[in-house]
mmCIF file of C-alpha atoms in Angstrom:
data_model
loop_
_atom_site.group_PDB
_atom_site.id
_atom_site.type_symbol
_atom_site.label_atom_id
_atom_site.label_comp_id
_atom_site.label_asym_id
_atom_site.label_seq_id
_atom_site.Cartn_x
_atom_site.Cartn_y
_atom_site.Cartn_z
ATOM 1 C CA MET H 1 -43.092 102.297 124.090
ATOM 2 C CA LEU H 2 -44.221 105.657 125.618
ATOM 3 C CA SER H 3 -46.339 107.852 123.697
ATOM 4 C CA GLU H 4 -45.428 111.098 122.046
ATOM 5 C CA SER H 5 -45.779 113.497 124.823
ATOM 6 C CA ARG H 6 -47.431 116.666 124.524
ATOM 7 C CA THR H 7 -48.010 117.211 128.166
ATOM 8 C CA LYS H 8 -46.432 115.815 131.166
ATOM 9 C CA VAL H 9 -49.008 114.883 133.804
ATOM 10 C CA TYR H 10 -47.345 114.571 137.199
ATOM 11 C CA PRO H 11 -49.482 112.504 139.724
ATOM 12 C CA PRO H 12 -51.088 113.973 142.784
ATOM 13 C CA GLY H 13 -47.868 112.929 144.663
ATOM 14 C CA PRO H 14 -47.039 112.208 148.310
ATOM 15 C CA TYR H 15 -47.320 116.080 149.119
ATOM 16 C CA PRO H 16 -48.636 119.341 147.508
ATOM 17 C CA PRO H 17 -45.536 120.493 145.787
ATOM 18 C CA HIS H 18 -44.039 123.716 145.839
ATOM 19 C CA GLY H 19 -43.918 126.073 142.622
ATOM 20 C CA VAL H 20 -46.555 126.501 139.860
ATOM 21 C CA GLU H 21 -47.102 124.444 136.774
ATOM 22 C CA ARG H 22 -44.668 125.242 133.939
ATOM 23 C CA ASP H 23 -45.824 125.843 130.224
ATOM 24 C CA GLY H 24 -46.871 122.498 128.563
ATOM 25 C CA GLU H 25 -47.159 120.343 131.780
ATOM 26 C CA VAL H 26 -50.027 119.342 133.916
ATOM 27 C CA ASP H 27 -49.211 118.931 137.521
ATOM 28 C CA LEU H 28 -52.208 117.305 139.404
ATOM 29 C CA GLY H 29 -50.796 118.083 142.936
ATOM 30 C CA ILE H 30 -50.250 121.647 142.237
ATOM 31 C CA ARG H 31 -54.075 121.739 140.921
ATOM 32 C CA MET H 32 -55.267 120.319 143.775
ATOM 33 C CA ARG H 33 -53.547 122.787 145.895
ATOM 34 C CA ASP H 34 -54.213 125.885 144.037
ATOM 35 C CA GLN H 35 -58.071 124.991 142.877
ATOM 36 C CA LEU H 36 -59.127 123.416 146.220
ATOM 37 C CA LEU H 37 -57.300 124.898 149.093
ATOM 38 C CA ARG H 38 -58.988 128.259 148.855
ATOM 39 C CA SER H 39 -60.882 130.078 151.087
ATOM 40 C CA GLU H 40 -63.809 130.474 149.048
ATOM 41 C CA VAL H 41 -64.027 126.951 148.399
ATOM 42 C CA ILE H 42 -63.770 125.829 151.971
ATOM 43 C CA SER H 43 -66.196 128.650 153.300
ATOM 44 C CA GLY H 44 -68.543 127.953 150.280
ATOM 45 C CA GLY H 45 -69.280 124.807 148.728
ATOM 46 C CA VAL H 46 -66.974 122.366 151.012
ATOM 47 C CA ARG H 47 -69.050 123.978 154.209
ATOM 48 C CA GLN H 48 -72.495 123.401 152.404
ATOM 49 C CA VAL H 49 -71.800 119.875 151.316
ATOM 50 C CA LEU H 50 -70.653 118.784 154.999
ATOM 51 C CA ALA H 51 -73.565 120.480 156.567
ATOM 52 C CA ASP H 52 -75.760 118.611 154.266
ATOM 53 C CA ARG H 53 -74.099 115.256 154.863
ATOM 54 C CA LEU H 54 -74.276 115.798 158.640
ATOM 55 C CA ASN H 55 -78.075 116.658 158.554
ATOM 56 C CA ASN H 56 -78.618 113.844 156.205
ATOM 57 C CA ILE H 57 -76.908 111.146 158.449
ATOM 58 C CA ALA H 58 -78.812 112.547 161.395
ATOM 59 C CA ARG H 59 -82.395 112.054 159.428
ATOM 60 C CA ALA H 60 -81.106 108.452 158.534
ATOM 61 C CA GLY H 61 -80.108 107.578 162.260
ATOM 62 C CA ARG H 62 -76.407 107.167 161.441
ATOM 63 C CA LEU H 63 -74.612 109.428 163.914
ATOM 64 C CA SER H 64 -71.986 107.197 164.553
ATOM 65 C CA MET H 65 -70.540 108.912 161.586
ATOM 66 C CA ALA H 66 -70.931 112.490 162.965
ATOM 67 C CA PRO H 67 -67.893 113.157 165.050
ATOM 68 C CA SER H 68 -65.485 113.378 161.804
ATOM 69 C CA LEU H 69 -68.017 115.381 159.927
ATOM 70 C CA VAL H 70 -68.582 117.720 162.949
ATOM 71 C CA ASP H 71 -64.970 118.444 163.433
ATOM 72 C CA ALA H 72 -64.766 119.043 159.761
ATOM 73 C CA LEU H 73 -67.482 121.361 159.409
ATOM 74 C CA LEU H 74 -66.164 123.503 162.251
ATOM 75 C CA ASP H 75 -62.815 123.702 161.044
ATOM 76 C CA THR H 76 -64.185 125.172 157.789
ATOM 77 C CA TRP H 77 -64.354 128.521 159.851
ATOM 78 C CA PRO H 78 -60.954 128.728 160.981
ATOM 79 C CA LEU H 79 -59.431 126.942 157.736
ATOM 80 C CA ALA H 80 -61.219 129.704 155.466
ATOM 81 C CA ALA H 81 -59.394 132.350 157.484
ATOM 82 C CA VAL H 82 -55.731 130.670 157.213
ATOM 83 C CA VAL H 83 -55.753 128.440 153.941
ATOM 84 C CA ASP H 84 -54.803 131.226 151.709
ATOM 85 C CA ASP H 85 -51.825 132.635 153.382
ATOM 86 C CA ALA H 86 -50.580 129.006 154.125
ATOM 87 C CA ARG H 87 -50.915 128.194 150.463
ATOM 88 C CA ASP H 88 -48.422 131.151 149.448
ATOM 89 C CA ARG H 89 -46.094 130.303 152.207
ATOM 90 C CA TRP H 90 -45.721 126.665 151.237
ATOM 91 C CA VAL H 91 -45.289 127.945 147.320
ATOM 92 C CA ALA H 92 -42.377 129.787 148.828
ATOM 93 C CA GLY H 93 -40.756 127.260 150.554
ATOM 94 C CA PRO H 94 -40.974 124.337 153.201
ATOM 95 C CA ASP H 95 -42.913 125.573 156.231
ATOM 96 C CA GLY H 96 -43.991 123.540 158.828
ATOM 97 C CA GLU H 97 -47.133 125.429 160.094
ATOM 98 C CA ALA H 98 -48.393 125.931 156.577
ATOM 99 C CA LEU H 99 -47.912 122.127 155.885
ATOM 100 C CA LEU H 100 -50.129 121.248 158.901
ATOM 101 C CA ILE H 101 -52.812 123.873 157.859
ATOM 102 C CA LEU H 102 -52.766 122.386 154.213
ATOM 103 C CA SER H 103 -52.893 118.920 155.198
ATOM 104 C CA ARG H 104 -55.778 119.587 157.418
ATOM 105 C CA ALA H 105 -57.570 121.666 154.560
ATOM 106 C CA MET H 106 -57.079 118.670 152.051
ATOM 107 C CA HIS H 107 -58.672 116.193 154.307
ATOM 108 C CA VAL H 108 -61.674 118.585 155.164
ATOM 109 C CA VAL H 109 -62.047 119.046 151.196
ATOM 110 C CA GLY H 110 -61.412 115.346 150.702
ATOM 111 C CA MET H 111 -63.981 114.578 152.990
ATOM 112 C CA ALA H 112 -66.725 117.002 151.314
ATOM 113 C CA LEU H 113 -65.852 115.208 147.630
ATOM 114 C CA GLY H 114 -66.103 111.907 148.865
ATOM 115 C CA TRP H 115 -62.485 111.278 148.220
ATOM 116 C CA PRO H 116 -60.883 108.149 150.370
ATOM 117 C CA GLU H 117 -57.822 108.649 151.960
ATOM 118 C CA THR H 118 -54.630 106.748 150.819
ATOM 119 C CA ILE H 119 -53.674 103.717 152.724
ATOM 120 C CA ASP H 120 -51.229 105.454 154.998
ATOM 121 C CA ARG H 121 -54.118 108.158 155.416
ATOM 122 C CA ARG H 122 -51.535 111.146 155.034
ATOM 123 C CA TRP H 123 -53.473 112.362 151.977
ATOM 124 C CA PRO H 124 -56.720 112.180 150.166
ATOM 125 C CA MET H 125 -56.744 110.274 147.170
ATOM 126 C CA PRO H 126 -58.621 111.917 144.094
ATOM 127 C CA ASP H 127 -61.059 109.832 142.295
ATOM 128 C CA VAL H 128 -61.041 108.922 138.621
ATOM 129 C CA ASP H 129 -63.292 111.650 137.193
ATOM 130 C CA TRP H 130 -61.177 114.365 138.547
ATOM 131 C CA ILE H 131 -58.101 113.016 137.237
ATOM 132 C CA GLU H 132 -59.292 112.547 133.799
ATOM 133 C CA ARG H 133 -60.855 116.125 133.915
ATOM 134 C CA GLU H 134 -57.994 117.727 134.967
ATOM 135 C CA ALA H 135 -55.470 115.963 132.790
ATOM 136 C CA GLY H 136 -57.266 116.451 129.653
ATOM 137 C CA GLU H 137 -57.205 114.217 126.358
ATOM 138 C CA GLY H 138 -53.472 113.796 125.815
ATOM 139 C CA PRO H 139 -51.397 112.536 124.510
ATOM 140 C CA PHE H 140 -49.043 112.628 127.572
ATOM 141 C CA ASP H 141 -46.318 111.073 129.966
ATOM 142 C CA VAL H 142 -47.111 110.485 133.642
ATOM 143 C CA VAL H 143 -43.843 111.635 135.393
ATOM 144 C CA ILE H 144 -42.576 109.965 138.570
ATOM 145 C CA ARG H 145 -41.971 112.657 141.142
ATOM 146 C CA GLY H 146 -40.582 110.569 143.807
ATOM 147 C CA ARG H 147 -41.075 106.825 145.245
ATOM 148 C CA ALA H 148 -44.779 105.854 146.067
ATOM 149 C CA ASP H 149 -45.866 109.059 144.693
ATOM 150 C CA GLY H 150 -48.946 107.305 142.599
ATOM 151 C CA ALA H 151 -47.617 107.691 139.278
ATOM 152 C CA PRO H 152 -48.406 103.931 138.390
ATOM 153 C CA ALA H 153 -51.831 104.114 139.547
ATOM 154 C CA THR H 154 -52.376 107.693 137.745
ATOM 155 C CA ALA H 155 -50.956 106.161 134.683
ATOM 156 C CA THR H 156 -53.400 103.204 134.959
ATOM 157 C CA VAL H 157 -56.517 105.595 135.492
ATOM 158 C CA LEU H 158 -55.205 107.741 132.083
ATOM 159 C CA ASN H 159 -54.380 104.513 130.106
ATOM 160 C CA THR H 160 -50.753 105.647 129.552
ATOM 161 C CA PHE H 161 -47.413 105.182 130.506
ATOM 162 C CA VAL H 162 -44.978 105.985 133.312
ATOM 163 C CA ALA H 163 -42.257 108.300 131.931
ATOM 164 C CA LEU H 164 -38.541 107.265 132.390
ATOM 165 C CA LYS H 165 -37.437 110.383 133.999
ATOM 166 C CA GLU H 166 -35.189 111.188 136.816
ATOM 167 C CA PRO H 167 -37.423 112.045 139.739
ATOM 168 C CA LEU H 168 -37.231 114.963 141.755
ATOM 169 C CA ASP H 169 -34.461 115.287 144.541
ATOM 170 C CA THR H 170 -36.166 114.222 147.558
ATOM 171 C CA PRO H 171 -34.664 113.220 150.864
ATOM 172 C CA PRO H 172 -33.526 109.583 150.737
ATOM 173 C CA VAL H 173 -35.822 107.110 152.698
ATOM 174 C CA ARG H 174 -35.297 103.516 153.344
ATOM 175 C CA SER H 175 -38.007 101.037 152.694
ATOM 176 C CA VAL H 176 -38.607 97.878 154.999
ATOM 177 C CA GLN H 177 -41.480 95.603 155.640
ATOM 178 C CA GLY H 178 -43.336 96.478 159.043
ATOM 179 C CA ASP H 179 -42.847 93.230 160.750
ATOM 180 C CA GLU H 180 -39.017 93.550 160.257
ATOM 181 C CA ILE H 181 -38.825 96.541 162.663
ATOM 182 C CA VAL H 182 -37.947 94.579 165.801
ATOM 183 C CA ASP H 183 -35.000 92.374 164.081
ATOM 184 C CA MET H 184 -33.608 95.591 162.152
ATOM 185 C CA LEU H 185 -34.213 98.167 164.738
ATOM 186 C CA ASP H 186 -30.346 98.476 165.576
ATOM 187 C CA GLU H 187 -29.470 98.802 161.822
ATOM 188 C CA LEU H 188 -32.360 101.255 161.280
ATOM 189 C CA LEU H 189 -31.533 103.512 163.844
ATOM 190 C CA SER H 190 -27.899 103.209 162.838
ATOM 191 C CA SER H 191 -28.473 104.093 158.927
ATOM 192 C CA VAL H 192 -30.762 107.290 160.095
ATOM 193 C CA ALA H 193 -28.315 108.445 162.805
ATOM 194 C CA SER H 194 -25.413 108.424 160.121
ATOM 195 C CA GLY H 195 -27.445 110.577 157.753
ATOM 196 C CA GLU H 196 -27.513 107.824 155.082
ATOM 197 C CA TYR H 197 -31.441 108.012 155.372
ATOM 198 C CA ALA H 198 -33.492 110.690 156.380
ATOM 199 C CA ALA H 199 -36.681 108.446 157.670
ATOM 200 C CA ILE H 200 -37.772 104.433 157.395
ATOM 201 C CA ARG H 201 -40.681 104.154 154.795
ATOM 202 C CA PHE H 202 -42.761 100.860 156.068
ATOM 203 C CA GLU H 203 -44.057 99.050 153.144
ATOM 204 C CA SER H 204 -46.843 96.926 155.127
ATOM 205 C CA PRO H 205 -48.191 97.977 158.552
ATOM 206 C CA VAL H 206 -45.896 97.750 161.908
ATOM 207 C CA PRO H 207 -47.625 95.193 163.871
ATOM 208 C CA TRP H 208 -49.558 96.022 167.039
ATOM 209 C CA ASP H 209 -47.583 93.804 169.597
ATOM 210 C CA GLU H 210 -46.023 95.643 172.196
ATOM 211 C CA LEU H 211 -42.301 94.894 171.085
ATOM 212 C CA SER H 212 -43.160 96.056 167.313
ATOM 213 C CA GLN H 213 -44.687 99.264 168.738
ATOM 214 C CA ALA H 214 -41.991 99.990 171.295
ATOM 215 C CA ALA H 215 -39.340 99.668 168.435
ATOM 216 C CA LEU H 216 -41.440 102.261 166.562
ATOM 217 C CA ALA H 217 -41.802 104.690 169.275
ATOM 218 C CA THR H 218 -38.054 104.152 169.843
ATOM 219 C CA LEU H 219 -37.450 105.215 165.969
ATOM 220 C CA GLU H 220 -39.430 108.029 166.220
ATOM 221 C CA GLU H 221 -37.949 109.424 169.388
ATOM 222 C CA SER H 222 -34.511 109.070 168.118
ATOM 223 C CA ASN H 223 -35.364 110.666 164.780
ATOM 224 C CA PRO H 224 -38.112 113.727 164.746
ATOM 225 C CA LYS H 225 -38.202 113.520 160.886
ATOM 226 C CA GLN H 226 -39.514 109.908 161.149
ATOM 227 C CA ARG H 227 -42.726 111.081 162.878
ATOM 228 C CA LEU H 228 -42.984 113.978 160.398
ATOM 229 C CA PHE H 229 -42.945 111.585 157.528
ATOM 230 C CA ARG H 230 -45.380 109.244 159.244
ATOM 231 C CA ARG H 231 -47.829 112.200 159.234
ATOM 232 C CA PHE H 232 -47.109 113.919 155.996
ATOM 233 C CA GLY H 233 -45.132 111.635 153.795
ATOM 234 C CA LEU H 234 -42.168 113.302 151.971
ATOM 235 C CA ALA H 235 -43.287 116.905 152.740
ATOM 236 C CA GLY H 236 -42.475 116.136 156.234
ATOM 237 C CA LEU H 237 -39.360 115.788 155.658
ATOM 238 C CA LEU H 238 -38.806 119.311 153.993
ATOM 239 C CA VAL H 239 -39.836 121.131 157.281
ATOM 240 C CA ASP H 240 -38.337 121.044 160.732
ATOM 241 C CA ASP H 241 -41.377 120.729 162.736
ATOM 242 C CA THR H 242 -44.960 121.314 162.787
ATOM 243 C CA PRO H 243 -47.277 121.820 165.586
ATOM 244 C CA GLU H 244 -49.365 118.360 166.692
ATOM 245 C CA HIS H 245 -52.924 119.272 165.794
ATOM 246 C CA PHE H 246 -54.627 122.139 163.734
ATOM 247 C CA ASP H 247 -56.405 123.392 166.870
ATOM 248 C CA ASP H 248 -52.745 124.209 168.151
ATOM 249 C CA LEU H 249 -52.681 126.959 165.650
ATOM 250 C CA LEU H 250 -55.816 128.354 166.988
ATOM 251 C CA GLY H 251 -56.727 131.151 169.463
ATOM 252 C CA THR H 252 -59.341 132.600 171.379
ATOM 253 C CA PRO H 253 -61.691 135.732 170.368
ATOM 254 C CA LYS H 254 -61.361 139.174 171.850
ATOM 255 C CA ILE H 255 -63.806 139.419 175.011
ATOM 256 C CA HIS H 256 -65.613 142.750 174.666
ATOM 257 C CA LYS H 257 -67.435 144.501 177.352
ATOM 258 C CA ALA H 258 -71.027 143.406 178.130
ATOM 259 C CA THR H 259 -73.361 146.186 176.799
ATOM 260 C CA LEU H 260 -77.211 146.874 176.696
ATOM 261 C CA ARG H 261 -77.946 145.879 173.003
ATOM 262 C CA PRO H 262 -75.522 142.886 172.436
ATOM 263 C CA GLN H 263 -74.300 142.092 168.617
ATOM 264 C CA THR H 264 -73.403 138.713 167.558
ATOM 265 C CA ARG H 265 -69.904 138.517 166.354
ATOM 266 C CA CYS H 266 -69.647 135.042 164.805
ATOM 267 C CA SER H 267 -71.705 132.034 163.471
ATOM 268 C CA GLY H 268 -73.882 129.973 165.555
ATOM 269 C CA LEU H 269 -74.952 126.424 164.592
ATOM 270 C CA VAL H 270 -77.112 123.759 166.081
ATOM 271 C CA LEU H 271 -75.322 120.242 165.314
ATOM 272 C CA PRO H 272 -76.929 116.651 166.167
ATOM 273 C CA ARG H 273 -75.273 114.446 168.580
ATOM 274 C CA LEU H 274 -75.650 110.993 170.308
ATOM 275 C CA SER H 275 -76.309 111.271 173.773
ATOM 276 C CA GLU H 276 -74.343 108.828 176.170
ATOM 277 C CA ASN H 277 -77.499 106.604 176.393
ATOM 278 C CA GLY H 278 -77.521 106.650 172.488
ATOM 279 C CA GLN H 279 -80.375 109.057 172.056
ATOM 280 C CA VAL H 280 -80.026 112.000 169.580
ATOM 281 C CA THR H 281 -79.743 115.222 170.938
ATOM 282 C CA THR H 282 -78.282 118.651 169.799
ATOM 283 C CA VAL H 283 -75.612 120.844 170.726
ATOM 284 C CA GLY H 284 -74.791 124.290 169.717
ATOM 285 C CA ALA H 285 -71.272 125.531 168.371
ATOM 286 C CA VAL H 286 -69.937 129.123 167.386
ATOM 287 C CA ALA H 287 -67.142 129.495 165.131
ATOM 288 C CA TRP H 288 -65.422 132.764 163.976
ATOM 289 C CA GLU H 289 -64.203 133.606 160.325
ATOM 290 C CA ALA H 290 -60.581 133.827 162.053
ATOM 291 C CA ALA H 291 -57.940 131.555 163.392
ATOM 292 C CA ILE H 292 -60.204 130.798 166.445
ATOM 293 C CA LYS H 293 -61.120 127.519 167.903
ATOM 294 C CA PRO H 294 -64.815 126.987 167.506
ATOM 295 C CA VAL H 295 -66.694 126.634 171.040
ATOM 296 C CA LEU H 296 -69.665 123.936 171.896
ATOM 297 C CA VAL H 297 -72.603 125.926 173.677
ATOM 298 C CA HIS H 298 -76.142 125.048 174.726
ATOM 299 C CA PRO H 299 -78.332 124.792 171.610
ATOM 300 C CA LEU H 300 -80.615 127.727 173.360
ATOM 301 C CA ALA H 301 -77.449 130.035 172.996
ATOM 302 C CA ILE H 302 -77.739 129.501 169.533
ATOM 303 C CA GLN H 303 -81.015 130.577 169.313
ATOM 304 C CA LEU H 304 -80.263 133.885 171.450
ATOM 305 C CA LEU H 305 -77.371 134.807 168.929
ATOM 306 C CA GLN H 306 -79.773 134.965 166.103
ATOM 307 C CA LEU H 307 -81.764 137.656 168.097
ATOM 308 C CA LEU H 308 -78.559 139.854 169.018
ATOM 309 C CA ASP H 309 -78.284 142.562 166.079
ATOM 310 C CA GLY H 310 -77.312 145.174 168.324
ATOM 311 C CA GLU H 311 -80.958 146.688 168.687
ATOM 312 C CA HIS H 312 -82.528 144.369 170.999
ATOM 313 C CA THR H 313 -82.347 145.238 174.912
ATOM 314 C CA ARG H 314 -82.483 142.676 177.423
ATOM 315 C CA ALA H 315 -86.682 143.644 177.660
ATOM 316 C CA ASP H 316 -86.933 142.927 174.059
ATOM 317 C CA LEU H 317 -85.283 139.655 174.262
ATOM 318 C CA LEU H 318 -87.316 138.414 177.055
ATOM 319 C CA ASP H 319 -90.436 138.768 175.007
ATOM 320 C CA ALA H 320 -88.978 137.496 172.061
ATOM 321 C CA ASP H 321 -88.843 133.927 173.264
ATOM 322 C CA ASP H 322 -91.057 132.487 176.138
ATOM 323 C CA ARG H 323 -88.143 130.015 176.957
ATOM 324 C CA PHE H 324 -86.086 132.890 177.814
ATOM 325 C CA THR H 325 -86.521 133.564 181.624
ATOM 326 C CA PRO H 326 -84.581 136.361 183.219
ATOM 327 C CA GLU H 327 -82.317 133.673 184.818
ATOM 328 C CA ILE H 328 -81.678 131.860 181.790
ATOM 329 C CA LEU H 329 -81.396 135.009 179.643
ATOM 330 C CA ASP H 330 -78.757 136.514 181.926
ATOM 331 C CA HIS H 331 -76.885 133.083 181.912
ATOM 332 C CA LEU H 332 -76.704 132.740 178.254
ATOM 333 C CA LEU H 333 -75.660 136.302 177.874
ATOM 334 C CA THR H 334 -72.727 136.160 180.109
ATOM 335 C CA GLN H 335 -71.748 132.999 178.702
ATOM 336 C CA LEU H 336 -71.753 134.495 175.164
ATOM 337 C CA GLN H 337 -69.940 137.357 176.286
ATOM 338 C CA GLU H 338 -67.317 135.398 178.099
ATOM 339 C CA ILE H 339 -66.441 133.360 175.086
ATOM 340 C CA GLY H 340 -66.335 136.338 172.808
ATOM 341 C CA ALA H 341 -69.128 135.535 170.639
ATOM 342 C CA ILE H 342 -70.996 138.934 171.425
#
């Protein structure tokens, strides 16, 4: 039988939910959203952890892991600029762009925390320590929010029971096995086209053979919601559309006229990477605290950025570092000016 409940602990769920916690309830999905998907968290601890981890794997010679870390680290700059607004928009109601931002932010935060992704790779999966800390001592019930929302696993972690409550009213989804897609394609297409189901959930992976993948492509082409469901779970069924990638939401910086005493307008990083022949090299990157896509540059350009304080003239810069010949300096200054870095 269920324990006497003081608190209803909602599992993290298939998507960051709308709304706020109500009195007497703990909603782990809302807590993840409101505690972790914040500008100060992403620009602070998350950014530092990712940078430290990247340096550690570079020193250990394990740079095969670096590309995803580099992408996540660079994304902390634009994410920090847009995540608070996206969070507020999502609380107010379904918003496709906000969903994409929160999804990318959650994966970046999850990477910093060392949380694995769920099997479907839609969302990171919080660890036991975080769940136990946020849930508190109890006693409590774990309430199911929707199918495959993680309630049974959350109840197991907390050594409690799943409450027999009505789940939230979410769009109907039909569940089938992945290897059934070819034989059932016509039936699946019909059930979605009729409005009986909003999308198809595959309880096992769709095989990689040509017929199965063609059937999956047909299903997604005939029903745009199917692709959104694949990317974001039930949250994808609540929005009309989202951009393909987080980068699609990012613009370019304003280009300023060249001046005699340039000043840096962004952050500069020197990042490790593997060359085509497997050697460890470095690459420079500039990033803005704005919805602007980071840009890769020559590492020497980052050294120059650190000198551009609005006071140094060209003559000062030539004296500051013997690597700056007149030709190299002019080229770097032009490059930095043309990408809006100075």
